Coordinates of C-alpha atoms and ligand atoms in Angstrom, one line a residue:
X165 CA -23.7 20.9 -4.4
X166 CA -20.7 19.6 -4.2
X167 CA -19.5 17.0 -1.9
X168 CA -16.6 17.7 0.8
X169 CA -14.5 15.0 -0.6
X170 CA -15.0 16.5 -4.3
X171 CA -14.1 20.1 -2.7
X172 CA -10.8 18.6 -1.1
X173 CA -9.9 17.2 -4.4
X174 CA -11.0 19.8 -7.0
X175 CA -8.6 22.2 -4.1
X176 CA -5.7 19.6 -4.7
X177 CA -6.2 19.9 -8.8
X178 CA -5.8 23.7 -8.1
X179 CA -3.2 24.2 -6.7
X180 CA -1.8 21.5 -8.3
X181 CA -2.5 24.1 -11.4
X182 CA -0.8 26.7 -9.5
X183 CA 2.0 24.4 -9.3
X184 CA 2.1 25.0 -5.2
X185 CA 3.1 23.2 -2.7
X186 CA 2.1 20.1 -1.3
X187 CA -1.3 20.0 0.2
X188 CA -2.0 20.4 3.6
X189 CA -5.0 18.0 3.2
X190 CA -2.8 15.2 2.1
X191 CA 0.1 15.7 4.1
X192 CA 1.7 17.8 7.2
X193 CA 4.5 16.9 8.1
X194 CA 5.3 12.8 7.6
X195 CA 4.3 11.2 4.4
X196 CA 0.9 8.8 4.3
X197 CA 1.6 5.2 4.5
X198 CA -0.7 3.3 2.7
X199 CA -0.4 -0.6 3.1
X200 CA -1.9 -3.0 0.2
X201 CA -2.7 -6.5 1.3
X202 CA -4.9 -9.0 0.8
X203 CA -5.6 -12.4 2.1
X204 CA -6.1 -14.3 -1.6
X205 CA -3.5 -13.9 -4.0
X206 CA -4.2 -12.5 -7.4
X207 CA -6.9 -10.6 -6.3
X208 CA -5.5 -7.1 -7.7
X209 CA -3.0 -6.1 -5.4
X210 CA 0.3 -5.0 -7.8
X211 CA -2.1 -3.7 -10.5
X212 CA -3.8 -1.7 -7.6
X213 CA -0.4 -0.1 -5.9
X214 CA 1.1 1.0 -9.3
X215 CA -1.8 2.7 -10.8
X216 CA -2.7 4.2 -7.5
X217 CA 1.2 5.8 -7.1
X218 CA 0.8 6.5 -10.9
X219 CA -2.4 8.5 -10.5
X220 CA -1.1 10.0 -7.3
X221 CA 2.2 11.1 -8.8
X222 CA 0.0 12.5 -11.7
X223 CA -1.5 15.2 -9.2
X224 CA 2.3 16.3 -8.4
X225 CA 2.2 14.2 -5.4
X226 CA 5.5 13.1 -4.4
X227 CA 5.0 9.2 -4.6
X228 CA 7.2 6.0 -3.6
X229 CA 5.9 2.8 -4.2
X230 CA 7.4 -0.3 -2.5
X231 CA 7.1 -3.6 -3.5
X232 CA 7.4 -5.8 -0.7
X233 CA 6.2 -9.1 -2.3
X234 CA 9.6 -11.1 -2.6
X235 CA 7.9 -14.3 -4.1
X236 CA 5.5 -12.7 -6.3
X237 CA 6.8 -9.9 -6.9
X238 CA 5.2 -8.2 -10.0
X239 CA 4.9 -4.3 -9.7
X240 CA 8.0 -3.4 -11.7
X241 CA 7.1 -6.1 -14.6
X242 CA 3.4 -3.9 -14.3
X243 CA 6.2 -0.7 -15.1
X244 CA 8.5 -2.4 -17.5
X245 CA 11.6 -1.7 -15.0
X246 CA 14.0 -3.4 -13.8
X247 CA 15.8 -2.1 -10.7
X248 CA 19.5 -2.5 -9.8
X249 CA 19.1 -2.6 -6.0
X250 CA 16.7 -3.6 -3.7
X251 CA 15.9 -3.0 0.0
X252 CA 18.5 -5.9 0.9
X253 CA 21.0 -3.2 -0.2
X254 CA 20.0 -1.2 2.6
X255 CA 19.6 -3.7 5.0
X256 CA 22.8 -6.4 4.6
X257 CA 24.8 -3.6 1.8
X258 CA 26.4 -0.4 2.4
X259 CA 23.3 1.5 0.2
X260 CA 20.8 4.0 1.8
X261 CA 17.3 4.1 0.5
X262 CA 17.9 7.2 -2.1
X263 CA 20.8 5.3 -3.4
X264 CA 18.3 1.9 -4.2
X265 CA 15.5 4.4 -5.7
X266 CA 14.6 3.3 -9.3
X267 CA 12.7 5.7 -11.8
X268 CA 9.1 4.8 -12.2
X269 CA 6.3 6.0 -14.6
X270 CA 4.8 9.3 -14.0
X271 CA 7.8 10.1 -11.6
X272 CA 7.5 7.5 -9.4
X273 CA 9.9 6.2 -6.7
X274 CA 10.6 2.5 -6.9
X275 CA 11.8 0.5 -4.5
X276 CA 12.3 -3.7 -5.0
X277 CA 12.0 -5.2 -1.7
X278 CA 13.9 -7.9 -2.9
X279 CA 14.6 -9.9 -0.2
X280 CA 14.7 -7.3 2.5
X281 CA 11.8 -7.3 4.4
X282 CA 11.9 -11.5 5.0
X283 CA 15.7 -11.0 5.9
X284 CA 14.1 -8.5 8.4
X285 CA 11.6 -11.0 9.4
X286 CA 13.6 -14.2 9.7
X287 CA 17.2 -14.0 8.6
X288 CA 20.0 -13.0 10.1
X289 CA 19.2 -9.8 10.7
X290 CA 16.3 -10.6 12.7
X291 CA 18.6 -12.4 15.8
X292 CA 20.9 -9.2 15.2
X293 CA 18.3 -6.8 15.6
X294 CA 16.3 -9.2 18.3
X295 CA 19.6 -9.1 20.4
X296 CA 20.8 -5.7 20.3
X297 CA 18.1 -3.9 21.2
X298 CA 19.9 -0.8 22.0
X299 CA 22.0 -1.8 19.1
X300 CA 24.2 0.5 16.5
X301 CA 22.2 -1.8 13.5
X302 CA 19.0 -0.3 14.3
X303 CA 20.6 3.4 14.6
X304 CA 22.2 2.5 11.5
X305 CA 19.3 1.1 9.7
X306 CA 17.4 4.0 10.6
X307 CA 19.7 6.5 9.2
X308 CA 19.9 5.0 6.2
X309 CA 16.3 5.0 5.7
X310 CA 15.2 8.5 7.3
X311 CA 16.0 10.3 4.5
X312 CA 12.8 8.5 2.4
X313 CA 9.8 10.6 4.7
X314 CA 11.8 13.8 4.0
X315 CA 11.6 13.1 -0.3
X316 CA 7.5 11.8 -0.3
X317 CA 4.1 12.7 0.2
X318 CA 2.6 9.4 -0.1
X319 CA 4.1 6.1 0.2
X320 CA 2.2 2.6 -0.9
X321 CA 3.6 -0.6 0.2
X322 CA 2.4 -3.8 -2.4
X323 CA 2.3 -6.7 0.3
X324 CA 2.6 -10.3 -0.4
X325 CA -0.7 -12.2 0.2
X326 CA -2.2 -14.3 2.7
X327 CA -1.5 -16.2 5.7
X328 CA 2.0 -15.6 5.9
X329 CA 3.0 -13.8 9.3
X330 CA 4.6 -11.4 7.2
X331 CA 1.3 -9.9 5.8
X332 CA 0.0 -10.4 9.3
X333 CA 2.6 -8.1 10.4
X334 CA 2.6 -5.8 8.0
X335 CA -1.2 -5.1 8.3
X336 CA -0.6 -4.2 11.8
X337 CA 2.7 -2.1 11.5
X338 CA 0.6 1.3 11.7
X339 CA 0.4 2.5 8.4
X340 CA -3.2 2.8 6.5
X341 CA -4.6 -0.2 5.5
X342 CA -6.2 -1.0 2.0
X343 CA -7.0 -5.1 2.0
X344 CA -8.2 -6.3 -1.7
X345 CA -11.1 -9.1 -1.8
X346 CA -13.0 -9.8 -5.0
X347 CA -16.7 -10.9 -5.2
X348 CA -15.3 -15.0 -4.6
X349 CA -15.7 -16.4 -1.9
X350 CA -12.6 -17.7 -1.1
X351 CA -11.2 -13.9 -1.2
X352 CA -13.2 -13.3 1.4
X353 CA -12.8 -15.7 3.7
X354 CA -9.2 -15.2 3.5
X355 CA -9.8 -11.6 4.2
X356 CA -11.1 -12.5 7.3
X357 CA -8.5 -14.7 8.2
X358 CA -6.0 -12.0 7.8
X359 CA -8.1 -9.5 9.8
X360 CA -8.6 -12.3 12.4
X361 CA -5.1 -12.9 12.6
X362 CA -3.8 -9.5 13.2
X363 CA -6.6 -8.7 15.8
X364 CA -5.4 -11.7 17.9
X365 CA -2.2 -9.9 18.0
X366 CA -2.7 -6.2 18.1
X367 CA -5.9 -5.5 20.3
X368 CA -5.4 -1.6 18.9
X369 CA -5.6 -2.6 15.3
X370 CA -5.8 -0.1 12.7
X371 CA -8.7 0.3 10.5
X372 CA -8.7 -1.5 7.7
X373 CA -10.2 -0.1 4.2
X374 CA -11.7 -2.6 2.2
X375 CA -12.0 -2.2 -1.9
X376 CA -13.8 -4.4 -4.0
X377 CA -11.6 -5.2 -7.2
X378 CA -13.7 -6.9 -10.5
X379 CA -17.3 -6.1 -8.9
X380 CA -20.1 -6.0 -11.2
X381 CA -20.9 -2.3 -10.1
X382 CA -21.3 -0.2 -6.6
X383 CA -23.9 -2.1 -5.2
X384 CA -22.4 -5.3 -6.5
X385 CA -19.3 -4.0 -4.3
X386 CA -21.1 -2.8 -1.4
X387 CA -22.5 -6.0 -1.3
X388 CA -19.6 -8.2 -1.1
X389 CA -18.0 -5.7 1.2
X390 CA -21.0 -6.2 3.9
X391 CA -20.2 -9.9 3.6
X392 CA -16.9 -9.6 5.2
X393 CA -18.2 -6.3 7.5
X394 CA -21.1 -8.8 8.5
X395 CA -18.4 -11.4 9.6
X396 CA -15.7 -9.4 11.2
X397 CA -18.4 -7.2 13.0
X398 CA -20.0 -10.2 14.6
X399 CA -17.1 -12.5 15.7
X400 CA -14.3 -10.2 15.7
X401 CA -15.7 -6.9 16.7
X402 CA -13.7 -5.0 14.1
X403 CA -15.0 -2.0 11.6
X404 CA -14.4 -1.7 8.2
X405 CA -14.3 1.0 6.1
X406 CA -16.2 0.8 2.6
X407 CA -13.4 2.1 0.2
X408 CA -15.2 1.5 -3.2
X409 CA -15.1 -0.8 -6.0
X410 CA -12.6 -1.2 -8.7
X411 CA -14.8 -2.6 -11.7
X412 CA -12.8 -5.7 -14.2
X413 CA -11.7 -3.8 -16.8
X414 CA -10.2 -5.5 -19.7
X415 CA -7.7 -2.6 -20.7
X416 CA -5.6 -4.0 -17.6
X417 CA -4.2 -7.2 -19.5
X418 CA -3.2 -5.1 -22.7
X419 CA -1.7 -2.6 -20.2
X420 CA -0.2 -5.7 -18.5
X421 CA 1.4 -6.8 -22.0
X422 CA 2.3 -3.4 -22.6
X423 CA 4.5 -3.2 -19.7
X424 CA 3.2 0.1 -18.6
X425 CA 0.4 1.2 -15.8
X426 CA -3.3 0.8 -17.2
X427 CA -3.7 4.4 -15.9
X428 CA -1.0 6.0 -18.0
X429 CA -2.1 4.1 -21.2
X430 CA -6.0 4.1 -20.9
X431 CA -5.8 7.5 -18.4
X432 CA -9.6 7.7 -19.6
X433 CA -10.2 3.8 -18.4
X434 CA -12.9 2.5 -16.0
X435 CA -10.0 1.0 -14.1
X436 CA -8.4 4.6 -14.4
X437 CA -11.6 6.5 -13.1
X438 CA -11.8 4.7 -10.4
X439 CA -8.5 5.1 -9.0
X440 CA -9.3 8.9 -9.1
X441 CA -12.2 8.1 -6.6
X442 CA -10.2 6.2 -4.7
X443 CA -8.0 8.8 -4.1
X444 CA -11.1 11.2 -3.4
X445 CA -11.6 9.5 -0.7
X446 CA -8.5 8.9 0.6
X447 CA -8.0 12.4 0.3
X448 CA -11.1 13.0 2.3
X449 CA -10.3 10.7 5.5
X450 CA -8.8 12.0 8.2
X451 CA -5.4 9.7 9.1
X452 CA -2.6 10.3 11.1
X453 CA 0.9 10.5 9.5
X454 CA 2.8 7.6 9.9
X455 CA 6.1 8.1 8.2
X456 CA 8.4 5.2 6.9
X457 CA 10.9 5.8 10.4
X458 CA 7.9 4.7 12.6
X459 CA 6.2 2.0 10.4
X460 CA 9.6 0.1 9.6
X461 CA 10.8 0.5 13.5
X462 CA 7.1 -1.0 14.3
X463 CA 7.0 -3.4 11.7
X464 CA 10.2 -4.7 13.2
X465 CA 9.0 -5.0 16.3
X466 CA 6.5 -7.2 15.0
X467 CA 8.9 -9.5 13.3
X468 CA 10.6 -9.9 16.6
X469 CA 7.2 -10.9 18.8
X470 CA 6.8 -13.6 16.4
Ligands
LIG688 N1 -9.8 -4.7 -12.3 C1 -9.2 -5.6 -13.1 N2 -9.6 -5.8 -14.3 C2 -9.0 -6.7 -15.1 N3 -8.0 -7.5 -14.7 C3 -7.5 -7.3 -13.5 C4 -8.0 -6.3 -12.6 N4 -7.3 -6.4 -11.5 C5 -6.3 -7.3 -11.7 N5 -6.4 -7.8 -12.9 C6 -5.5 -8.9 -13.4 O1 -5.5 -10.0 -12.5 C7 -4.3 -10.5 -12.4 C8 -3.7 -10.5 -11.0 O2 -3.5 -9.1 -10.6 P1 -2.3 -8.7 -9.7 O3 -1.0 -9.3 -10.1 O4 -2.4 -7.2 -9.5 O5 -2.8 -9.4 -8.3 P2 -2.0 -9.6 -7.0 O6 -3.0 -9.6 -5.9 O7 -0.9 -8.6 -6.9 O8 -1.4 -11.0 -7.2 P3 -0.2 -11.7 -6.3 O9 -1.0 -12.2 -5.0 O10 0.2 -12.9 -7.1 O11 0.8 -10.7 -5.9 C9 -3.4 -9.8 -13.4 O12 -3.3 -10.5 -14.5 C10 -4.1 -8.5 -13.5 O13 -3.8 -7.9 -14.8
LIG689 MG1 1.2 -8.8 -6.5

């Protein structure tokens, strides 16, 4: 029999076939915001968010991916592209978000962060926007960005790692939240720290998913996973949902030299297969709709309680 999950997404491949309209299951009305984070760097994170747009945007999903990682940023190396504008366009320049939209693979959006989110979080923006509450700049910032949850079904954010407030803030902005760890330890004690972190400042936290990249195999993944469950249960009082495993798949470094998304090289790929059941059961949560308007005016407002 088959599952619910493989139902929603066997539904989604046929009316994908029919060419029709985006899904109700995926979407309504605002796009999904989907948040990739980690507390470890180099756990999987840019590999993750492009091959996860890529295999989105294969099922005629309407995909922007965001790379919000100013110091490491990696994701459009991982697509051989390099964008004219970034997000500082928007934010200090006279762009709007469609005009700083790059091409991607697979007919993804790109957008380089650049340094616009940590101009945002501690430039001068930050004491405009701090100070002028009511103020024309957010108005204007928000026009400028609105028209990005009118052009995209599903949007993925590639975070920078760690302790950073930044990350902190970002996990707790509202959107959905995938955190990496890897079977070290050191991943996931920095998970925790992260999740620890962002629970001392939001007490309404959002759930976090949790996905095991370079596990040995599902139980190897479900194992590490209960480690950091085990640990946030007890002393933070947080759930976690299990989101799967991504297995080590040596096809990602030739993608990586290749300059072009492991899933649009080796579609037929471990790595590549298990995106797919990632999105399964993406597909099969129930989320609310966040939209880009209500994370970036929340993620904002984090910035500024710092
Ligand atoms: N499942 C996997 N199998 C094999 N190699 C992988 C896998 N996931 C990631 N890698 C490799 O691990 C390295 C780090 O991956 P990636 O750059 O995606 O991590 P990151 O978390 O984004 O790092 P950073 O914190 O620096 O942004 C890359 O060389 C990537 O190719
Ligand atoms: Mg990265």
């Amino acid at each position: 029999m088959m599952s619910d999950q493989a139902n929603k997404l066997r539904d989604l491949m046929l009316s994908k076939q029919k060419g029709g309209e985006l899904k109700k299951n995926i979407k309504s009305e605002a796009p999904r915001v989907i948040t990739i984070s980690s507390g470890k760097s180099g756990v999987g994170k840019s590999n993750l968010a492009v091959n996860l747009a890529v295999q989105f945007a294969k099922l005629d999903m309407r995909c922007v991916l965001i790379d919000a990682d100013f110091k490491t940023s990696k994701a459009s190396a991982l697509m051989g592209i390099e964008p004219k504008y970034s997000f500082l366009d928007v934010i200090n320049g006279g762009k709007t978000i469609t005009d700083i939209l790059a091409d991607g693979p697979a007919g993804i959006m790109f957008i380089s962060g650049g340094a616009g989110f940590s101009e945002l979080s501690v430039g001068t923006n930050r004491q405009n926007l701090h100070s002028v509450e009511d103020s024309n700049q957010i108005s204007l910032l928000n026009e400028k960005i609105a028209p990005l949850d009118d052009i995209s079904d599903i949007i993925i954010i590639d975070t920078g790692t760690g302790m950073s407030n930044m990350v902190v803030d970002f996990v707790s902005a509202g959107s959905e939240n995938l955190m990496l760890i890897t079977p070290e330890a050191a991943s996931i004690t920095d998970a925790y720290a992260v999740i620890k972190r962002a629970k001392e400042q939001n007490a309404d936290l959002p759930v976090f998913g949790i996905l095991v990249n370079r596990a040995e195999s599902k139980s190897g993944g479900d194992e590490v996973f209960a480690k950091l469950e085990r640990a946030c249960n007890k002393f933070l009082g947080v759930e976690l949902n299990n989101m799967g495993f991504l297995p080590h798949d040596a096809n990602v470094l030739r993608a990586v030299k290749a300059k072009q998304p492991v899933s649009l090289l080796y579609p037929d790929s471990d790595l590549s297969k298990s995106i797919d059941q990632l999105i399964e059961l993406l597909v099969s949560l129930d989320t609310k709709d966040t939209s880009f308007q209500v994370f970036l005016s929340n993620l904002i407002k984090k910035f500024n309680n710092n």
